[in-house]
GROMACS .gro file of N, CA and C in nm:
model
  363
    1MET      N    1   5.802  -8.215 -10.675
    1MET     CA    2   5.785  -8.199 -10.818
    1MET      C    3   5.637  -8.173 -10.846
    2LYS      N    4   5.614  -8.086 -10.942
    2LYS     CA    5   5.478  -8.059 -10.986
    2LYS      C    6   5.459  -8.110 -11.128
    3LEU      N    7   5.335  -8.146 -11.157
    3LEU     CA    8   5.298  -8.193 -11.290
    3LEU      C    9   5.207  -8.090 -11.354
    4ILE      N   10   5.238  -8.053 -11.476
    4ILE     CA   11   5.156  -7.957 -11.551
    4ILE      C   12   5.066  -8.036 -11.643
    5ILE      N   13   4.937  -8.014 -11.629
    5ILE     CA   14   4.836  -8.092 -11.701
    5ILE      C   15   4.777  -8.008 -11.813
    6GLN      N   16   4.769  -8.067 -11.933
    6GLN     CA   17   4.702  -8.006 -12.049
    6GLN      C   18   4.624  -8.117 -12.119
    7ASN      N   19   4.500  -8.089 -12.154
    7ASN     CA   20   4.417  -8.186 -12.229
    7ASN      C   21   4.413  -8.323 -12.164
    8GLY      N   22   4.406  -8.326 -12.031
    8GLY     CA   23   4.392  -8.451 -11.960
    8GLY      C   24   4.518  -8.535 -11.951
    9ARG      N   25   4.631  -8.479 -11.991
    9ARG     CA   26   4.758  -8.553 -11.990
    9ARG      C   27   4.866  -8.468 -11.923
   10ILE      N   28   4.971  -8.532 -11.873
   10ILE     CA   29   5.085  -8.459 -11.819
   10ILE      C   30   5.163  -8.404 -11.937
   11SER      N   31   5.175  -8.273 -11.944
   11SER     CA   32   5.248  -8.214 -12.056
   11SER      C   33   5.391  -8.176 -12.018
   12ALA      N   34   5.416  -8.158 -11.888
   12ALA     CA   35   5.550  -8.120 -11.843
   12ALA      C   36   5.559  -8.141 -11.693
   13THR      N   37   5.682  -8.140 -11.644
   13THR     CA   38   5.705  -8.141 -11.500
   13THR      C   39   5.774  -8.010 -11.464
   14ALA      N   40   5.766  -7.975 -11.336
   14ALA     CA   41   5.828  -7.852 -11.290
   14ALA      C   42   5.872  -7.870 -11.145
   15THR      N   43   5.953  -7.778 -11.099
   15THR     CA   44   5.995  -7.782 -10.959
   15THR      C   45   5.878  -7.744 -10.870
   16ASP      N   46   5.892  -7.771 -10.742
   16ASP     CA   47   5.786  -7.736 -10.647
   16ASP      C   48   5.762  -7.586 -10.641
   17ALA      N   49   5.860  -7.507 -10.685
   17ALA     CA   50   5.846  -7.361 -10.681
   17ALA      C   51   5.763  -7.307 -10.798
   18TYR      N   52   5.727  -7.392 -10.893
   18TYR     CA   53   5.651  -7.347 -11.010
   18TYR      C   54   5.519  -7.286 -10.968
   19VAL      N   55   5.487  -7.170 -11.028
   19VAL     CA   56   5.361  -7.102 -11.001
   19VAL      C   57   5.278  -7.107 -11.130
   20ALA      N   58   5.156  -7.157 -11.118
   20ALA     CA   59   5.067  -7.167 -11.235
   20ALA      C   60   5.048  -7.029 -11.296
   21ASN      N   61   5.044  -7.024 -11.431
   21ASN     CA   62   5.024  -6.896 -11.499
   21ASN      C   63   4.886  -6.885 -11.562
   22GLY      N   64   4.802  -6.987 -11.543
   22GLY     CA   65   4.666  -6.981 -11.592
   22GLY      C   66   4.644  -7.043 -11.728
   23THR      N   67   4.751  -7.083 -11.796
   23THR     CA   68   4.734  -7.145 -11.927
   23THR      C   69   4.721  -7.296 -11.916
   24GLU      N   70   4.744  -7.349 -11.796
   24GLU     CA   71   4.740  -7.494 -11.775
   24GLU      C   72   4.597  -7.539 -11.742
   25GLN      N   73   4.569  -7.664 -11.770
   25GLN     CA   74   4.443  -7.721 -11.724
   25GLN      C   75   4.449  -7.736 -11.572
   26ALA      N   76   4.566  -7.780 -11.524
   26ALA     CA   77   4.587  -7.795 -11.380
   26ALA      C   78   4.737  -7.805 -11.354
   27VAL      N   79   4.775  -7.774 -11.232
   27VAL     CA   80   4.911  -7.797 -11.183
   27VAL      C   81   4.895  -7.869 -11.051
   28ILE      N   82   4.950  -7.990 -11.043
   28ILE     CA   83   4.931  -8.072 -10.924
   28ILE      C   84   5.065  -8.125 -10.874
   29THR      N   85   5.068  -8.163 -10.749
   29THR     CA   86   5.187  -8.225 -10.692
   29THR      C   87   5.195  -8.369 -10.742
   30ALA      N   88   5.313  -8.407 -10.785
   30ALA     CA   89   5.332  -8.543 -10.836
   30ALA      C   90   5.312  -8.644 -10.723
   31PRO      N   91   5.246  -8.756 -10.753
   31PRO     CA   92   5.232  -8.860 -10.650
   31PRO      C   93   5.369  -8.917 -10.614
   32SER      N   94   5.381  -8.973 -10.496
   32SER     CA   95   5.511  -9.022 -10.448
   32SER      C   96   5.569  -9.132 -10.537
   33ASN      N   97   5.482  -9.206 -10.607
   33ASN     CA   98   5.531  -9.314 -10.693
   33ASN      C   99   5.550  -9.271 -10.838
   34TYR      N  100   5.543  -9.141 -10.866
   34TYR     CA  101   5.555  -9.091 -11.003
   34TYR      C  102   5.696  -9.115 -11.056
   35THR      N  103   5.703  -9.166 -11.179
   35THR     CA  104   5.831  -9.178 -11.250
   35THR      C  105   5.813  -9.118 -11.389
   36GLN      N  106   5.915  -9.051 -11.435
   36GLN     CA  107   5.912  -8.988 -11.566
   36GLN      C  108   5.886  -9.091 -11.677
   37ALA      N  109   5.934  -9.212 -11.659
   37ALA     CA  110   5.917  -9.317 -11.760
   37ALA      C  111   5.770  -9.351 -11.783
   38ASP      N  112   5.687  -9.330 -11.681
   38ASP     CA  113   5.544  -9.362 -11.692
   38ASP      C  114   5.459  -9.241 -11.731
   39MET      N  115   5.521  -9.129 -11.760
   39MET     CA  116   5.450  -9.005 -11.786
   39MET      C  117   5.335  -9.020 -11.887
   40GLY      N  118   5.358  -9.093 -11.993
   40GLY     CA  119   5.258  -9.109 -12.098
   40GLY      C  120   5.140  -9.195 -12.060
   41TYR      N  121   5.149  -9.266 -11.947
   41TYR     CA  122   5.041  -9.355 -11.905
   41TYR      C  123   4.944  -9.290 -11.807
   42TYR      N  124   4.973  -9.168 -11.766
   42TYR     CA  125   4.885  -9.100 -11.672
   42TYR      C  126   4.774  -9.026 -11.745
   43VAL      N  127   4.656  -9.026 -11.684
   43VAL     CA  128   4.541  -8.952 -11.736
   43VAL      C  129   4.484  -8.871 -11.621
   44TYR      N  130   4.450  -8.746 -11.651
   44TYR     CA  131   4.393  -8.657 -11.550
   44TYR      C  132   4.249  -8.627 -11.588
   45ALA      N  133   4.155  -8.662 -11.500
   45ALA     CA  134   4.013  -8.635 -11.526
   45ALA      C  135   3.941  -8.615 -11.394
   46ASN      N  136   3.851  -8.519 -11.393
   46ASN     CA  137   3.770  -8.489 -11.274
   46ASN      C  138   3.855  -8.469 -11.149
   47GLY      N  139   3.970  -8.403 -11.165
   47GLY     CA  140   4.056  -8.373 -11.051
   47GLY      C  141   4.140  -8.489 -11.001
   48THR      N  142   4.141  -8.600 -11.075
   48THR     CA  143   4.214  -8.718 -11.031
   48THR      C  144   4.316  -8.760 -11.137
   49LEU      N  145   4.435  -8.791 -11.091
   49LEU     CA  146   4.542  -8.842 -11.178
   49LEU      C  147   4.544  -8.994 -11.163
   50THR      N  148   4.533  -9.064 -11.275
   50THR     CA  149   4.528  -9.210 -11.275
   50THR      C  150   4.639  -9.264 -11.363
   51LEU      N  151   4.706  -9.366 -11.312
   51LEU     CA  152   4.809  -9.435 -11.390
   51LEU      C  153   4.744  -9.553 -11.460
   52ASN      N  154   4.734  -9.544 -11.592
   52ASN     CA  155   4.674  -9.651 -11.671
   52ASN      C  156   4.779  -9.756 -11.708
   53THR      N  157   4.731  -9.871 -11.745
   53THR     CA  158   4.820  -9.973 -11.801
   53THR      C  159   4.853  -9.931 -11.944
   54ALA      N  160   4.951  -9.995 -12.002
   54ALA     CA  161   4.987  -9.967 -12.141
   54ALA      C  162   4.868  -9.994 -12.232
   55GLN      N  163   4.792 -10.101 -12.207
   55GLN     CA  164   4.676 -10.134 -12.289
   55GLN      C  165   4.568 -10.027 -12.278
   56GLN      N  166   4.543  -9.979 -12.157
   56GLN     CA  167   4.443  -9.873 -12.139
   56GLN      C  168   4.485  -9.747 -12.213
   57THR      N  169   4.613  -9.714 -12.206
   57THR     CA  170   4.662  -9.595 -12.275
   57THR      C  171   4.651  -9.613 -12.426
   58TYR      N  172   4.687  -9.729 -12.476
   58TYR     CA  173   4.674  -9.759 -12.619
   58TYR      C  174   4.528  -9.743 -12.663
   59ASP      N  175   4.436  -9.803 -12.588
   59ASP     CA  176   4.294  -9.796 -12.622
   59ASP      C  177   4.246  -9.651 -12.624
   60MET      N  178   4.290  -9.571 -12.527
   60MET     CA  179   4.250  -9.432 -12.520
   60MET      C  180   4.303  -9.353 -12.640
   61LEU      N  181   4.429  -9.376 -12.675
   61LEU     CA  182   4.488  -9.304 -12.788
   61LEU      C  183   4.424  -9.345 -12.920
   62ILE      N  184   4.396  -9.473 -12.937
   62ILE     CA  185   4.329  -9.519 -13.059
   62ILE      C  186   4.191  -9.456 -13.069
   63ALA      N  187   4.119  -9.451 -12.958
   63ALA     CA  188   3.984  -9.393 -12.958
   63ALA      C  189   3.987  -9.244 -12.991
   64GLY      N  190   4.097  -9.177 -12.956
   64GLY     CA  191   4.107  -9.034 -12.981
   64GLY      C  192   4.141  -8.996 -13.123
   65GLY      N  193   4.185  -9.092 -13.203
   65GLY     CA  194   4.220  -9.063 -13.342
   65GLY      C  195   4.351  -8.991 -13.353
   66ILE      N  196   4.379  -8.944 -13.475
   66ILE     CA  197   4.502  -8.870 -13.501
   66ILE      C  198   4.464  -8.740 -13.570
   67THR      N  199   4.520  -8.632 -13.522
   67THR     CA  200   4.492  -8.501 -13.579
   67THR      C  201   4.597  -8.469 -13.683
   68LEU      N  202   4.551  -8.440 -13.803
   68LEU     CA  203   4.639  -8.408 -13.915
   68LEU      C  204   4.629  -8.260 -13.944
   69THR      N  205   4.743  -8.195 -13.951
   69THR     CA  206   4.750  -8.055 -13.990
   69THR      C  207   4.850  -8.044 -14.104
   70SER      N  208   4.801  -8.009 -14.221
   70SER     CA  209   4.886  -8.000 -14.339
   70SER      C  210   4.909  -7.853 -14.375
   71THR      N  211   5.036  -7.815 -14.384
   71THR     CA  212   5.067  -7.678 -14.426
   71THR      C  213   5.059  -7.665 -14.577
   72VAL      N  214   5.071  -7.776 -14.649
   72VAL     CA  215   5.066  -7.774 -14.795
   72VAL      C  216   4.922  -7.787 -14.845
   73THR      N  217   4.843  -7.873 -14.781
   73THR     CA  218   4.705  -7.897 -14.824
   73THR      C  219   4.612  -7.885 -14.704
   74PRO      N  220   4.578  -7.764 -14.662
   74PRO     CA  221   4.495  -7.744 -14.544
   74PRO      C  222   4.358  -7.811 -14.552
   75ALA      N  223   4.313  -7.843 -14.672
   75ALA     CA  224   4.184  -7.912 -14.687
   75ALA      C  225   4.187  -8.050 -14.621
   76LEU      N  226   4.306  -8.103 -14.597
   76LEU     CA  227   4.319  -8.233 -14.531
   76LEU      C  228   4.312  -8.223 -14.379
   77ASN      N  229   4.319  -8.103 -14.324
   77ASN     CA  230   4.321  -8.085 -14.179
   77ASN      C  231   4.197  -8.147 -14.116
   78GLY      N  232   4.219  -8.226 -14.014
   78GLY     CA  233   4.108  -8.287 -13.942
   78GLY      C  234   4.158  -8.394 -13.847
   79THR      N  235   4.068  -8.449 -13.769
   79THR     CA  236   4.101  -8.561 -13.682
   79THR      C  237   4.043  -8.686 -13.746
   80TYR      N  238   4.128  -8.783 -13.769
   80TYR     CA  239   4.090  -8.905 -13.839
   80TYR      C  240   4.088  -9.022 -13.742
   81SER      N  241   3.993  -9.111 -13.761
   81SER     CA  242   3.982  -9.230 -13.678
   81SER      C  243   4.104  -9.318 -13.695
   82THR      N  244   4.142  -9.384 -13.587
   82THR     CA  245   4.253  -9.479 -13.592
   82THR      C  246   4.208  -9.615 -13.538
   83ASN      N  247   4.077  -9.634 -13.533
   83ASN     CA  248   4.024  -9.761 -13.481
   83ASN      C  249   4.048  -9.874 -13.582
   84GLU      N  250   4.006  -9.994 -13.547
   84GLU     CA  251   4.032 -10.110 -13.632
   84GLU      C  252   3.971 -10.095 -13.771
   85THR      N  253   3.851 -10.042 -13.780
   85THR     CA  254   3.786 -10.022 -13.911
   85THR      C  255   3.867  -9.926 -13.996
   86ALA      N  256   3.910  -9.815 -13.937
   86ALA     CA  257   3.989  -9.716 -14.011
   86ALA      C  258   4.121  -9.777 -14.058
   87GLN      N  259   4.183  -9.856 -13.972
   87GLN     CA  260   4.310  -9.920 -14.009
   87GLN      C  261   4.290 -10.015 -14.127
   88LYS      N  262   4.179 -10.088 -14.127
   88LYS     CA  263   4.150 -10.178 -14.240
   88LYS      C  264   4.124 -10.099 -14.367
   89ASN      N  265   4.053  -9.987 -14.356
   89ASN     CA  266   4.027  -9.903 -14.474
   89ASN      C  267   4.156  -9.851 -14.535
   90ILE      N  268   4.244  -9.800 -14.451
   90ILE     CA  269   4.373  -9.748 -14.499
   90ILE      C  270   4.456  -9.861 -14.560
   91SER      N  271   4.456  -9.977 -14.494
   91SER     CA  272   4.532 -10.092 -14.548
   91SER      C  273   4.481 -10.131 -14.686
   92GLY      N  274   4.349 -10.127 -14.704
   92GLY     CA  275   4.291 -10.158 -14.835
   92GLY      C  276   4.333 -10.058 -14.941
   93ILE      N  277   4.337  -9.932 -14.904
   93ILE     CA  278   4.379  -9.828 -14.999
   93ILE      C  279   4.526  -9.848 -15.036
   94VAL      N  280   4.609  -9.871 -14.937
   94VAL     CA  281   4.752  -9.892 -14.960
   94VAL      C  282   4.774 -10.016 -15.046
   95THR      N  283   4.701 -10.123 -15.017
   95THR     CA  284   4.714 -10.247 -15.095
   95THR      C  285   4.678 -10.223 -15.242
   96GLY      N  286   4.571 -10.148 -15.264
   96GLY     CA  287   4.531 -10.115 -15.401
   96GLY      C  288   4.636 -10.035 -15.475
   97ILE      N  289   4.694  -9.937 -15.406
   97ILE     CA  290   4.799  -9.856 -15.468
   97ILE      C  291   4.920  -9.942 -15.499
   98ALA      N  292   4.960 -10.027 -15.403
   98ALA     CA  293   5.077 -10.113 -15.421
   98ALA      C  294   5.056 -10.213 -15.535
   99ALA      N  295   4.931 -10.250 -15.560
   99ALA     CA  296   4.901 -10.345 -15.668
   99ALA      C  297   4.879 -10.273 -15.802
  100SER      N  298   4.917 -10.146 -15.807
  100SER     CA  299   4.903 -10.063 -15.928
  100SER      C  300   4.758 -10.044 -15.970
  101LEU      N  301   4.665 -10.050 -15.874
  101LEU     CA  302   4.524 -10.029 -15.905
  101LEU      C  303   4.484  -9.881 -15.891
  102GLY      N  304   4.577  -9.800 -15.841
  102GLY     CA  305   4.551  -9.658 -15.827
  102GLY      C  306   4.469  -9.627 -15.703
  103LEU      N  307   4.418  -9.507 -15.701
  103LEU     CA  308   4.338  -9.461 -15.588
  103LEU      C  309   4.195  -9.512 -15.599
  104PRO      N  310   4.121  -9.515 -15.488
  104PRO     CA  311   3.980  -9.553 -15.495
  104PRO      C  312   3.905  -9.464 -15.594
  105GLY      N  313   3.823  -9.524 -15.676
  105GLY     CA  314   3.748  -9.450 -15.777
  105GLY      C  315   3.824  -9.431 -15.907
  106GLY      N  316   3.953  -9.466 -15.906
  106GLY     CA  317   4.031  -9.460 -16.029
  106GLY      C  318   4.080  -9.322 -16.070
  107GLY      N  319   4.053  -9.219 -15.990
  107GLY     CA  320   4.096  -9.084 -16.026
  107GLY      C  321   4.231  -9.048 -15.967
  108THR      N  322   4.262  -8.919 -15.972
  108THR     CA  323   4.388  -8.870 -15.918
  108THR      C  324   4.373  -8.825 -15.772
  109THR      N  325   4.249  -8.816 -15.725
  109THR     CA  326   4.219  -8.784 -15.585
  109THR      C  327   4.102  -8.871 -15.541
  110PHE      N  328   4.078  -8.875 -15.413
  110PHE     CA  329   3.959  -8.944 -15.361
  110PHE      C  330   3.917  -8.878 -15.232
  111GLN      N  331   3.796  -8.906 -15.191
  111GLN     CA  332   3.740  -8.849 -15.069
  111GLN      C  333   3.762  -8.947 -14.954
  112TYR      N  334   3.809  -8.894 -14.838
  112TYR     CA  335   3.827  -8.977 -14.720
  112TYR      C  336   3.759  -8.907 -14.603
  113GLN      N  337   3.684  -8.983 -14.528
  113GLN     CA  338   3.603  -8.926 -14.418
  113GLN      C  339   3.685  -8.921 -14.290
  114ASP      N  340   3.674  -8.805 -14.221
  114ASP     CA  341   3.742  -8.794 -14.091
  114ASP      C  342   3.650  -8.845 -13.980
  115ALA      N  343   3.697  -8.832 -13.856
  115ALA     CA  344   3.623  -8.887 -13.742
  115ALA      C  345   3.490  -8.816 -13.717
  116THR      N  346   3.475  -8.694 -13.767
  116THR     CA  347   3.348  -8.621 -13.749
  116THR      C  348   3.249  -8.646 -13.861
  117GLY      N  349   3.293  -8.719 -13.964
  117GLY     CA  350   3.207  -8.747 -14.079
  117GLY      C  351   3.230  -8.654 -14.195
  118ALA      N  352   3.318  -8.555 -14.180
  118ALA     CA  353   3.348  -8.462 -14.289
  118ALA      C  354   3.441  -8.531 -14.389
  119PHE      N  355   3.415  -8.505 -14.518
  119PHE     CA  356   3.499  -8.565 -14.622
  119PHE      C  357   3.610  -8.468 -14.661
  120HIS      N  358   3.727  -8.524 -14.689
  120HIS     CA  359   3.842  -8.447 -14.734
  120HIS      C  360   3.892  -8.508 -14.865
  121THR      N  361   3.930  -8.422 -14.960
  121THR     CA  362   3.980  -8.470 -15.088
  121THR      C  363   4.130  -8.474 -15.087
   0.00000   0.00000   0.00000
């Protein structure tokens, strides 16, 4: 079995007959202990495939943020932090809305900063 690597992660598996087409980051032979159930826990960096623990994978994904792509409001497109601070900020906004306090600033929109520091309305 071969593993197709994209963006440092296993994106797909293929038979041993698979021939790389050049769009992949890498195509490697699966390690003997590879299981499909653990696919999401593998990380590929510097030519090495590493099986992380669930906690390591969680930490890596949180550090990477979440990429938002809106077809309705493209001005919102960006990668947003998902770290503890960001989670507290979002919780505070949701709590305010749920308490009928409205959006931050009291208007109909508000500015929210993405992971690069850019503000989105």
